[in-house]
Tab-separated table of C-alpha atoms and ligand atoms in Angstrom:
chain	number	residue	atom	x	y	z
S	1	UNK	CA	9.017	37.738	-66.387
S	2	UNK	CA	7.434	41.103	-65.673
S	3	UNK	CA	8.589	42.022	-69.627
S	4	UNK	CA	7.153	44.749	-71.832
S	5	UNK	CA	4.933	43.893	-74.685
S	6	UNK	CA	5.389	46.297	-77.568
S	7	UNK	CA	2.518	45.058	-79.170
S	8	UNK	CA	0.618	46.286	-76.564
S	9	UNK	CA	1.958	49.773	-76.387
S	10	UNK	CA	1.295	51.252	-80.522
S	11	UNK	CA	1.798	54.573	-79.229
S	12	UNK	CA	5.678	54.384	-78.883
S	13	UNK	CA	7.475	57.039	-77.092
S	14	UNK	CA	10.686	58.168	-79.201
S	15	UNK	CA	13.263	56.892	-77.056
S	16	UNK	CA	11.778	53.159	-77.048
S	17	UNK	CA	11.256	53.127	-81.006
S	18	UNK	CA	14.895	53.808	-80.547
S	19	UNK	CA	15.689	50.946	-77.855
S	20	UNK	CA	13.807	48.892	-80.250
S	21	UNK	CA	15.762	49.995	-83.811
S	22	UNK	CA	18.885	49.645	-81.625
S	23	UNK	CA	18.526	46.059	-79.797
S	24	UNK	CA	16.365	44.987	-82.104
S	25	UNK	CA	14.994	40.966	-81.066
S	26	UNK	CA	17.120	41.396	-77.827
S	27	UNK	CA	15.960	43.999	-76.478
S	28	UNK	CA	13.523	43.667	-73.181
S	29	UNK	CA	12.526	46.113	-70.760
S	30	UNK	CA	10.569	46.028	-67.475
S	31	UNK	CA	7.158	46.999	-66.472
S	32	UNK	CA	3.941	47.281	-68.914
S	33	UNK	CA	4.731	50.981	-69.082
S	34	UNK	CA	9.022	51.107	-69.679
S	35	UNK	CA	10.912	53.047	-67.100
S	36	UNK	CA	13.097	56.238	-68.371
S	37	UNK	CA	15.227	56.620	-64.842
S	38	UNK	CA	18.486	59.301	-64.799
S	39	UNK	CA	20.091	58.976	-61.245
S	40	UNK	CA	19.924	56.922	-58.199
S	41	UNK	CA	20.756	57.351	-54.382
S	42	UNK	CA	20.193	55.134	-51.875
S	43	UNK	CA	17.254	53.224	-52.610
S	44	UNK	CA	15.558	55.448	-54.269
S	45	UNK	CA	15.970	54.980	-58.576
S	46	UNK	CA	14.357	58.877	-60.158
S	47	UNK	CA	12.674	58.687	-63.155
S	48	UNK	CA	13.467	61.644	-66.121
S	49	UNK	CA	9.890	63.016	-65.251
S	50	UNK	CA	11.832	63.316	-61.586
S	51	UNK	CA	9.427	60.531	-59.917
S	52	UNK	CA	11.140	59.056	-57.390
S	53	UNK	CA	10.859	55.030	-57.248
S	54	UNK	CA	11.578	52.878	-54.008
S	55	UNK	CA	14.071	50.470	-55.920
S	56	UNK	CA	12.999	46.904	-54.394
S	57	UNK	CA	14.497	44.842	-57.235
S	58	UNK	CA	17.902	45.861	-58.533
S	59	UNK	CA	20.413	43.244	-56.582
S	60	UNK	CA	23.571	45.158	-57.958
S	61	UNK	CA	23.047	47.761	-55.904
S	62	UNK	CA	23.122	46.228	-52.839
S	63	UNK	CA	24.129	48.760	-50.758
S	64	UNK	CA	22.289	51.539	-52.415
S	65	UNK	CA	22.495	53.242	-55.508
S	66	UNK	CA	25.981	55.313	-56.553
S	67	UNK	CA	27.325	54.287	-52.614
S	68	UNK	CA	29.832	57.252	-51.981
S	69	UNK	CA	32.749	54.728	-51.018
S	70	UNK	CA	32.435	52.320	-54.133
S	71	UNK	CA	32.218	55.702	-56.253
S	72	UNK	CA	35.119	56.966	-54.655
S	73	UNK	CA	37.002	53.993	-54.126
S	74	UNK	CA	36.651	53.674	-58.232
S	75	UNK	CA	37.386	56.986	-59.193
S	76	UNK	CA	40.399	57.190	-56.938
S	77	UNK	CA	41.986	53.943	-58.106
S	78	UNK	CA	40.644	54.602	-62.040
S	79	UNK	CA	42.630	58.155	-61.924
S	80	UNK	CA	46.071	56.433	-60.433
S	81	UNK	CA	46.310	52.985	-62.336
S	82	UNK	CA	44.163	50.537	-64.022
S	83	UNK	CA	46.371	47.647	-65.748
S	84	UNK	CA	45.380	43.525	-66.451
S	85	UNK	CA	46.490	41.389	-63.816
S	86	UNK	CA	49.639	39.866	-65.227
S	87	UNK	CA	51.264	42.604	-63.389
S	88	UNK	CA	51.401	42.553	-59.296
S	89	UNK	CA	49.376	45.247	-57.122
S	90	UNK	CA	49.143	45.183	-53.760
S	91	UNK	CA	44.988	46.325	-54.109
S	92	UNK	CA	44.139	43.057	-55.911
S	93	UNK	CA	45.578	40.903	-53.107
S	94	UNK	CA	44.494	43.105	-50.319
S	95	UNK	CA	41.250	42.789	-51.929
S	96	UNK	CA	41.432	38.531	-52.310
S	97	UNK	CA	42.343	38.628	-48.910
S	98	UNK	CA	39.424	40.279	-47.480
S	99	UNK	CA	36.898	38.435	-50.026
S	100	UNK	CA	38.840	34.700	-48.748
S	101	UNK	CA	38.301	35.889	-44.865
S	102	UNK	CA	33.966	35.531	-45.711
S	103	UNK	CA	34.732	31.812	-47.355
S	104	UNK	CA	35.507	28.692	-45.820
S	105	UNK	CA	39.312	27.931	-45.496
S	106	UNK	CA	39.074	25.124	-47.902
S	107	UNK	CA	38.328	27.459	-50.825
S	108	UNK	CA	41.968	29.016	-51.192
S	109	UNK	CA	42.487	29.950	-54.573
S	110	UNK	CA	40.429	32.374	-56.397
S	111	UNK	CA	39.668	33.681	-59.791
S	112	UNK	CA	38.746	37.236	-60.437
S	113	UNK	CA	36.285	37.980	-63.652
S	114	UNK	CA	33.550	40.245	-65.175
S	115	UNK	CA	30.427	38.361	-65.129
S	116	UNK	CA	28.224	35.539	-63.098
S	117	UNK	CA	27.997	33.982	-66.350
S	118	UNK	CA	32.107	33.672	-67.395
S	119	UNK	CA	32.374	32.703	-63.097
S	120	UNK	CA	30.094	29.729	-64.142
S	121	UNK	CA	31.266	28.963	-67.144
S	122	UNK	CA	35.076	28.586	-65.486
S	123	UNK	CA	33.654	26.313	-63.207
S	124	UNK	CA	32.173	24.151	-64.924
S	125	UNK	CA	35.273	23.592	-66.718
S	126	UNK	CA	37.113	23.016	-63.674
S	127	UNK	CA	34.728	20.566	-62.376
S	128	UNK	CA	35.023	19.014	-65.805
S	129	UNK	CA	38.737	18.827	-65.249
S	130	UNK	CA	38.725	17.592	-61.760
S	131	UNK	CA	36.027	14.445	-62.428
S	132	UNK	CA	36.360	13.509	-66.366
S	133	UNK	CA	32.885	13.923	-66.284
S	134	UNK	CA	30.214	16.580	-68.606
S	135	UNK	CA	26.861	15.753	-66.779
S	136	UNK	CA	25.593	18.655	-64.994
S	137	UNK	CA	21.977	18.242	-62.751
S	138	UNK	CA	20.491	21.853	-62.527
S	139	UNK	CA	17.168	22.797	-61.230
S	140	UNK	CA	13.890	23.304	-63.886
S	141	UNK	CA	14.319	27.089	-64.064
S	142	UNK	CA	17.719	27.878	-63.286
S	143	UNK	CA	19.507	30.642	-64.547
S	144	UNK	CA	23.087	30.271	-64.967
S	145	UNK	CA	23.984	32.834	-67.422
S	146	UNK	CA	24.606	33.817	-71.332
S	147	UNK	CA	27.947	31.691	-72.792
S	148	UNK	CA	27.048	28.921	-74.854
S	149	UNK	CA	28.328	26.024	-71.853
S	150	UNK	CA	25.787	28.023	-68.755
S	151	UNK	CA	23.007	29.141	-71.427
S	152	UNK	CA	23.208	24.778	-71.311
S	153	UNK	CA	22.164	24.765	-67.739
S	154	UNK	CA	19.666	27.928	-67.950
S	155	UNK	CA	16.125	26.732	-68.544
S	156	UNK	CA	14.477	29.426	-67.327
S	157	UNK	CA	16.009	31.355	-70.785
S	158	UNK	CA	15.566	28.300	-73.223
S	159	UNK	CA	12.586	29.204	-75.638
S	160	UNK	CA	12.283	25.929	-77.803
S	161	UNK	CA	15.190	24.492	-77.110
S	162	UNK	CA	15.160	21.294	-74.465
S	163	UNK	CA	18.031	20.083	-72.099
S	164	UNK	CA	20.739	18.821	-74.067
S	165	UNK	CA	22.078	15.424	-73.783
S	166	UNK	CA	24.206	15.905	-71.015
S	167	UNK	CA	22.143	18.110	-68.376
S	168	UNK	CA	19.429	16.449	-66.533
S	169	UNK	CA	17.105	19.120	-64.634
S	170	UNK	CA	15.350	18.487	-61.332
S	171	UNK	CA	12.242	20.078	-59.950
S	172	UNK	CA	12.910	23.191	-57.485
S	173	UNK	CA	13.013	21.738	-53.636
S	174	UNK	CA	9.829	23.247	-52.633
S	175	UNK	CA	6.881	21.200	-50.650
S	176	UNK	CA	5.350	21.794	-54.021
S	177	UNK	CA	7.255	19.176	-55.411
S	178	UNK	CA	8.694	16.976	-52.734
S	179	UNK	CA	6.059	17.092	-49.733
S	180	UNK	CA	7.522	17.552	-45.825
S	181	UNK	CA	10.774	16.276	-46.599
S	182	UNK	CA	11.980	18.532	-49.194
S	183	UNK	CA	16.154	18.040	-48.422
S	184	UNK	CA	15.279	14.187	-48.958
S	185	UNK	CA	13.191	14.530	-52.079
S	186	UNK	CA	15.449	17.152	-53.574
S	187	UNK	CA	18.958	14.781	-52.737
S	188	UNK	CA	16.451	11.969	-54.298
S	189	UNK	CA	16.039	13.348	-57.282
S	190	UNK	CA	19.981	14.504	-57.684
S	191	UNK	CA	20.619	10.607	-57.069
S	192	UNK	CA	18.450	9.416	-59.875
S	193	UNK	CA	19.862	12.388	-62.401
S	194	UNK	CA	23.013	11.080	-61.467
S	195	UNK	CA	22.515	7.725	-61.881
S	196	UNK	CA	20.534	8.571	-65.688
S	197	UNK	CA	23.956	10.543	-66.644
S	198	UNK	CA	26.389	7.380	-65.538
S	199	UNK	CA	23.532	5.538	-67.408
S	200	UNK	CA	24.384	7.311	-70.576
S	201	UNK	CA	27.493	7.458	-70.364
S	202	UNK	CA	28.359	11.437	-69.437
S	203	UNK	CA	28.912	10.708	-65.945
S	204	UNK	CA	28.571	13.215	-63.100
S	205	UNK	CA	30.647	16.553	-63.866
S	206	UNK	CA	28.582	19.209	-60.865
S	207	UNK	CA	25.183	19.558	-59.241
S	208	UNK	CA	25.227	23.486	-60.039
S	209	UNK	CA	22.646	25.097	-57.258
S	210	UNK	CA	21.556	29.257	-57.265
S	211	UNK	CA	21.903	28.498	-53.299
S	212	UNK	CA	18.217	31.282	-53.126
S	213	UNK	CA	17.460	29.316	-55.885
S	214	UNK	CA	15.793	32.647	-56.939
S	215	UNK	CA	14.645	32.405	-60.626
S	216	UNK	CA	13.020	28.812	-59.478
S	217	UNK	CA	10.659	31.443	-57.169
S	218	UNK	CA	13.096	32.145	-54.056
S	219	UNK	CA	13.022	28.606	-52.300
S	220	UNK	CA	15.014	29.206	-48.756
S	221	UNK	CA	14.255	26.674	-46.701
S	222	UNK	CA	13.725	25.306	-44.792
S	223	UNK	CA	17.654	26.103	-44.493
S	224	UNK	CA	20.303	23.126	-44.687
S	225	UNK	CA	18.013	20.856	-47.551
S	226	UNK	CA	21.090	21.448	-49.807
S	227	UNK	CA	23.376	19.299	-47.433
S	228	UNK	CA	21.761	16.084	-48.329
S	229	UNK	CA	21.477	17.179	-51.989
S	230	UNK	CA	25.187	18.591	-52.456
S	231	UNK	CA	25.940	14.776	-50.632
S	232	UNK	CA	24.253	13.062	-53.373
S	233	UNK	CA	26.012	14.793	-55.986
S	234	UNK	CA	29.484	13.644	-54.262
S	235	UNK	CA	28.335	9.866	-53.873
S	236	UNK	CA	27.697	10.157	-57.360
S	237	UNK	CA	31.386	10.892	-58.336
S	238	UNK	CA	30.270	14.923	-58.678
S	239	UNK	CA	31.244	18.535	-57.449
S	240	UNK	CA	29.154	21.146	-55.959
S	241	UNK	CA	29.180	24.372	-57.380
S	242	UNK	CA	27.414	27.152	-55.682
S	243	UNK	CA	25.982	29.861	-57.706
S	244	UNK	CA	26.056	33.049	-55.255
S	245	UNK	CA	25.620	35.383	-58.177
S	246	UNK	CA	22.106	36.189	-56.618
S	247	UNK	CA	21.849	35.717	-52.677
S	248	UNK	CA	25.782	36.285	-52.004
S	249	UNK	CA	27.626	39.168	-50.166
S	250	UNK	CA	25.056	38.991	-47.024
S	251	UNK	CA	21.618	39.321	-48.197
S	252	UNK	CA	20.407	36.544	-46.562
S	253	UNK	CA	21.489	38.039	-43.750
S	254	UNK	CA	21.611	34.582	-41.556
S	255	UNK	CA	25.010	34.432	-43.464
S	256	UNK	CA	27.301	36.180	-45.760
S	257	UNK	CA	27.074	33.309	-48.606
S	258	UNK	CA	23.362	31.481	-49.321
S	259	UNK	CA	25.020	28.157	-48.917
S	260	UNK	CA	26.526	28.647	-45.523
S	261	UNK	CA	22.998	28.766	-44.469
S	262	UNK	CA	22.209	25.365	-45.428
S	263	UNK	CA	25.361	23.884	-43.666
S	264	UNK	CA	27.268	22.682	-46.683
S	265	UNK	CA	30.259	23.674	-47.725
S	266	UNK	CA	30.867	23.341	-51.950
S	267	UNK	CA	33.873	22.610	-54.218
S	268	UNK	CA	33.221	25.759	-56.086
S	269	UNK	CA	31.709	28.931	-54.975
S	270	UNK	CA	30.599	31.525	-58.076
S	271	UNK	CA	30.170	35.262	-57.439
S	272	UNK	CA	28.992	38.353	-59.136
S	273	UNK	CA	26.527	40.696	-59.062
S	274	UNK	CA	26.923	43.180	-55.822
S	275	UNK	CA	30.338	42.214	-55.563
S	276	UNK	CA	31.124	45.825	-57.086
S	277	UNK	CA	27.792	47.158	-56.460
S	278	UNK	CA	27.454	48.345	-59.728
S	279	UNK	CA	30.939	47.756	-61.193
S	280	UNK	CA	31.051	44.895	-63.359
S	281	UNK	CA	33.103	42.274	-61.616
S	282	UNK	CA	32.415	39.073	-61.021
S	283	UNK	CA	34.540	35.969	-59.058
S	284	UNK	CA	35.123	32.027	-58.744
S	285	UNK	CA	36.753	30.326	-55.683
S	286	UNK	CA	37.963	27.098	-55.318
S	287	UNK	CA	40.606	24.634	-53.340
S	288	UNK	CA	44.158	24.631	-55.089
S	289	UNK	CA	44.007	21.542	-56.302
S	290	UNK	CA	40.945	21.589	-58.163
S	291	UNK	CA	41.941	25.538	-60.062
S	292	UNK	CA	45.919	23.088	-60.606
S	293	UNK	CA	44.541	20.517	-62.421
S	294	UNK	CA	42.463	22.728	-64.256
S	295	UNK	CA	45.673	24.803	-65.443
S	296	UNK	CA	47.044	21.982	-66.343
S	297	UNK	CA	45.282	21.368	-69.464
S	298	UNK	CA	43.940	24.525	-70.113
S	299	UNK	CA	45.584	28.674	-69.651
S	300	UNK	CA	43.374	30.966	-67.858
S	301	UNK	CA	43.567	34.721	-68.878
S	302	UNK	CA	40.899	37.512	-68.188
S	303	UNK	CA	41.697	40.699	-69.519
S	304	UNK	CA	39.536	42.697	-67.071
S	305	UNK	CA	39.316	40.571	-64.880
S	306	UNK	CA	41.419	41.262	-61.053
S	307	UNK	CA	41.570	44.618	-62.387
S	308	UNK	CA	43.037	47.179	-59.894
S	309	UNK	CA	40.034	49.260	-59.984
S	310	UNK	CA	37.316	46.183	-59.684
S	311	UNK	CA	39.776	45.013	-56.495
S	312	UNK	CA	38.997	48.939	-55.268
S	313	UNK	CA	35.085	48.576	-55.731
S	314	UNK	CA	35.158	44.979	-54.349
S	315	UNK	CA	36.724	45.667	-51.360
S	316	UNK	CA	34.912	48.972	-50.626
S	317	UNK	CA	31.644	46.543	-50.905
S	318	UNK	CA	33.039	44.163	-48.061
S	319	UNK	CA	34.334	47.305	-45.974
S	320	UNK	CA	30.736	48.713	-46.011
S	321	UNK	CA	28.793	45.554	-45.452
S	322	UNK	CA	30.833	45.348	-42.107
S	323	UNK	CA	31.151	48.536	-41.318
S	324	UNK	CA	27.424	49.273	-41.513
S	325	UNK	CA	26.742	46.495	-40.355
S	326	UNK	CA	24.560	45.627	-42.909
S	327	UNK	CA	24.806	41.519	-42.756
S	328	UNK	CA	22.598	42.134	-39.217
S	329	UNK	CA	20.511	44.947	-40.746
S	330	UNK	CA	18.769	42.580	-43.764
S	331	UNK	CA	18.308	39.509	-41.153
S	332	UNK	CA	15.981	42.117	-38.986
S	333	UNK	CA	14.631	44.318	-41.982
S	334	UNK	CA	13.921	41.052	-43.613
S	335	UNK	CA	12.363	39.058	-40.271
S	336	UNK	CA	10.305	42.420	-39.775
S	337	UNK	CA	8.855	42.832	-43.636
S	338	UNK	CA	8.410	38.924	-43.540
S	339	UNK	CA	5.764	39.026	-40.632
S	340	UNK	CA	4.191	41.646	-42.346
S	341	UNK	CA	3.543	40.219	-45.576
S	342	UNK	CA	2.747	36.888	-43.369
S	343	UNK	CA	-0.183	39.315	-41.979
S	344	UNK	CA	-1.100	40.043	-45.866
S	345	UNK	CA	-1.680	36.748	-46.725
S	346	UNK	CA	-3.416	35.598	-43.508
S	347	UNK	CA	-6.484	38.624	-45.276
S	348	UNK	CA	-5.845	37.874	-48.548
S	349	UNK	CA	-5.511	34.241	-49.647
S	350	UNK	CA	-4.115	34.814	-53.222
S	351	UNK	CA	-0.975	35.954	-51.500
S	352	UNK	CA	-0.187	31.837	-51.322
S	353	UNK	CA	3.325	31.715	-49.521
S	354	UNK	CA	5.633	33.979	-48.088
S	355	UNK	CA	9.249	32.304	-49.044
S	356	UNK	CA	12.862	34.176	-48.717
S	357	UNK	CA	15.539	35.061	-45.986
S	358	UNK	CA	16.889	38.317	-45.009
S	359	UNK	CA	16.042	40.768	-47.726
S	360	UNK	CA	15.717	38.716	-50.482
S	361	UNK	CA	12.104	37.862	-50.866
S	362	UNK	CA	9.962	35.659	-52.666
S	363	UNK	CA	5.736	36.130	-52.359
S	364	UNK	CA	3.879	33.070	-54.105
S	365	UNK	CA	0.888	34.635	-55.951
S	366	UNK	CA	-2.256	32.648	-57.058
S	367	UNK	CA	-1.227	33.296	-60.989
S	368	UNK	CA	0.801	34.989	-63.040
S	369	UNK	CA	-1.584	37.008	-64.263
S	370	UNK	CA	-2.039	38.541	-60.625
S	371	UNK	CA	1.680	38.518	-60.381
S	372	UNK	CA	1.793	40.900	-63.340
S	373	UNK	CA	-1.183	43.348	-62.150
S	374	UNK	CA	0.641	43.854	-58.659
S	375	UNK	CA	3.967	44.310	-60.527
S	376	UNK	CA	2.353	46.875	-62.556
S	377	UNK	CA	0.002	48.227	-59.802
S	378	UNK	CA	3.628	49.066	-57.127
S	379	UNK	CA	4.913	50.720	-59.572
S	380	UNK	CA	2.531	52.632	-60.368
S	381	UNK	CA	2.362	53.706	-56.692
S	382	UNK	CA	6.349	54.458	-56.994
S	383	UNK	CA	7.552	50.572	-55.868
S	384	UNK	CA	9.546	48.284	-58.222
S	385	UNK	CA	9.822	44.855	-57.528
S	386	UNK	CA	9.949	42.011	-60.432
S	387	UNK	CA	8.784	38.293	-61.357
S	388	UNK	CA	10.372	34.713	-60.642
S	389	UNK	CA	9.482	31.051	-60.890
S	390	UNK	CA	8.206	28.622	-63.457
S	391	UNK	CA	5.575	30.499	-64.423
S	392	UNK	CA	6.183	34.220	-63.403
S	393	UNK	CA	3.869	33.558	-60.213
S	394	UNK	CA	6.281	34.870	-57.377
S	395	UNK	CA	7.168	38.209	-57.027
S	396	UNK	CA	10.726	38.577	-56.337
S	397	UNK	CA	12.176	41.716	-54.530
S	398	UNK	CA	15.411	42.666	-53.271
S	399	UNK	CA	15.544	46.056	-51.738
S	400	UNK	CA	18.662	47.406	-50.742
S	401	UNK	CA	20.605	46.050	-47.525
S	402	UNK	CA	20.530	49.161	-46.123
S	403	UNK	CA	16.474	49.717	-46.566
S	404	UNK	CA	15.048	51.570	-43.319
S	405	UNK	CA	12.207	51.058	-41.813
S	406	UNK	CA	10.151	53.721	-43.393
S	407	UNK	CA	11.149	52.423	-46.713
S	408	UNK	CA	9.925	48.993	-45.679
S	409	UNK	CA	6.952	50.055	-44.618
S	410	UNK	CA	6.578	52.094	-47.727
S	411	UNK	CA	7.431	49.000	-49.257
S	412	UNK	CA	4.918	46.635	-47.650
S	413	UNK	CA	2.460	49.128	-47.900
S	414	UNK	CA	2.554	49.541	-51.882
S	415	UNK	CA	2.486	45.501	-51.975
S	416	UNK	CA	-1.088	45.588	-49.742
S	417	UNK	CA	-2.502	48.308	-51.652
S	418	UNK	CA	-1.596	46.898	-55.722
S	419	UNK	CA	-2.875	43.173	-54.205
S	420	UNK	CA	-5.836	44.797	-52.998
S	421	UNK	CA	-6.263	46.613	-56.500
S	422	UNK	CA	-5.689	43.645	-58.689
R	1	LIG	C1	22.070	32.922	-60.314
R	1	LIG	C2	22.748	33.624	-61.440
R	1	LIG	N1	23.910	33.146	-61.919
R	1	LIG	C3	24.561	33.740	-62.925
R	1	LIG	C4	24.068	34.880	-63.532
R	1	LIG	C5	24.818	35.503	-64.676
R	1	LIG	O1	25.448	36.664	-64.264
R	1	LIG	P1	25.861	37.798	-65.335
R	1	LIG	O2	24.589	38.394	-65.844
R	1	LIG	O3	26.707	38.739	-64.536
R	1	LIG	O4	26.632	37.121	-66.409
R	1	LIG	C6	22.881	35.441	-63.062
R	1	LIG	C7	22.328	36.666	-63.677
R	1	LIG	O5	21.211	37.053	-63.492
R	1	LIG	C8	22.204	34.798	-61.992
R	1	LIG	O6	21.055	35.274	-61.508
């Protein structure tokens, strides 16, 4: 997805021959031409060559590049104390506190760690725990993360490989796949996974749902299809785990969490991403008894994980998104851009759909091909934005929460222009 092709590029700039010596196979960059950047503020990313770029992509920063209260918060709390959490601080639980008030009740207990990808990888294992099940139903190009049990569960990163024996993917709920009623063709299609694990024996461990669904090409609504889907997994002896790794911490700005927009309320909720907007942490929350019976067979111990100074970014994060308001902010940024990229594609038909909620987009292209060329073409007119879905056919951008209007319009305006150019 929107990856750079060394073989196309023989006249290598020094400091990606180095990239390339020094990741070697794993090393991929954006954009046909790779970015050098040095700084960010706001949401604005500048380039070594000092180009500024309108940074539409980067969902870590969602409040902005190098926010002055995260980077204080963290350089206040790294210069008094940073220490694992087998010791007590008041921060950590001042911090769970605040993070518990945005989740249902229910979901009392919580687990602070570094990544999405350990957050999903504990909860599988506690959904393992709590049923005595391994199946897991994910959708065709999920991404879960990198450990060996959620790389299981990623298609969207296998490259030969096919499902192992106990995963059973179903197709993304779009009208693509399911017609009008997508929340009854979607909870369909859980039902018959689960059956097809209890068939073979594995049994139904989660239904495991990016609640944006955003690598499957940003499928939002229309909003409360998961109920019925989230149901099937629990006739079928299951948990629901939602992944807010990607639309979490109010960037759909109908709600704080992606699947309080679709009415349902999960077993397990997984965090990450902007938690720390831009300091690695990462978080799972659960109900007590599912995280007890869990610790029961197994010890849980994160080294860096509920770290004082990740509690100080965290809950600098949920003090800005309330204090600026910025939950409100994407709903009517995002309703505004929508409308105009809904006037884009009523002109230009290869635009195909116009899919997302607050400022978290998704814009259906004809091909992937086209997809690239408009990649390529905004940022060449100072606007990065990336790729998602089966294919690489939707562009997927996520500006900032706190994007103005100008910088929407800048925004939208780059989008009309590369379209118009490819
Ligand atoms: C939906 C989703 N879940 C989990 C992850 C893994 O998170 P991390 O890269 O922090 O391990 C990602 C990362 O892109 C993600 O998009």
């Amino acid at each position: 997805m929107n990856v750079f092709d060394a073989a196309a590029r023989p006249d290598e700039p020094a400091l990606l021959a180095r990239r390339r010596r020094n990741f070697g196979a794993a090393s991929v960059l954006f954009f046909e031409a790779p970015l050098e950047v040095m700084r960010g503020e706001g949401a604005w990313m500048i380039a070594v060559d000092g180009r500024r770029y309108l940074d539409c992509y980067n969902n870590v920063l969602s409040l902005g590049h190098c926010h002055p209260a995260v980077a204080e918060a963290v350089a206040r709390q790294s210069a008094a104390l940073t220490v694992n959490s087998r010791y007590l601080t008041e921060g950590v639980e001042r911090y769970l506190e605040a993070l518990k008030a945005t989740l249902p009740p229910a979901l009392s207990n919580a687990v602070l760690v570094c990544s999405g990808s350990e957050a999903n990888d504990l909860a599988l294992r506690v959904a393992a725990s709590a049923t005595g099940a391994r199946g897991v139903i994910v959708t065709e190009a999920a991404y879960h993360g990198n450990t060996s049990a959620v790389a299981d569960i990623s298609p969207s990163s296998w490259r030969r490989a096919r499902a192992p024996a106990h995963v059973r993917i179903v197709p993304a709920p779009s009208p693509a796949a399911f017609g009008e009623d997508v929340a009854g063709g979607f909870a369909a299609a859980v039902a018959e996974a689960a059956a097809s694990l209890h068939g073979a024996g594995f049994g139904l461990s989660a239904l495991i749902a990016d609640t944006i669904f955003s690598s499957d090409g940003v499928h939002s609504g229309p909003a409360g299809f998961l109920a019925e889907a989230a149901a099937a997994a629990h006739a079928a002896g299951g948990l629901f785990i939602a992944d807010e790794v990607q639309p979490g911490f109010a960037r759909t700005g109908e709600a704080f969490w992606g699947f309080a927009r679709h009415g349902v309320e999960p077993d397990i909720v997984t965090m990450g991403k902007p938690m720390g907007n831009g300091f690695p942490m990462a978080g799972m929350a659960t109900r007590p008894d599912l995280l007890a019976r869990y610790c029961e067979e197994f010890g849980f111990f994160s080294t860096f994980g509920a770290n004082p100074v990740a509690a100080a970014a965290g809950l600098a994060v949920l003090d800005t998104i309330a204090l600026e308001g910025l939950q409100a902010r994407a709903e009517a940024q995002g309703r505004r851009l929508r409308a105009r990229f809904t006037e884009i594609a009523a002109v230009d038909g290869r635009l195909v759909a116009v899919r997302g909620a607050g400022l978290f987009f998704g814009l259906e292209l004809a091909d992937a091909g086209l997809a690239r060329r408009v990649i390529n073409g905004m940022r060449e007119r100072g606007v990065l934005i990336g790729a998602a879905g089966r294919t690489g056919e939707t562009l997927k951008a996520r500006p900032p929460l706190t994007l103005t209007d100008a910088e929407g319009d800048l925004f939208a305006g780059a989008l009309e222009a590369a379209l118009a150019a490819a």
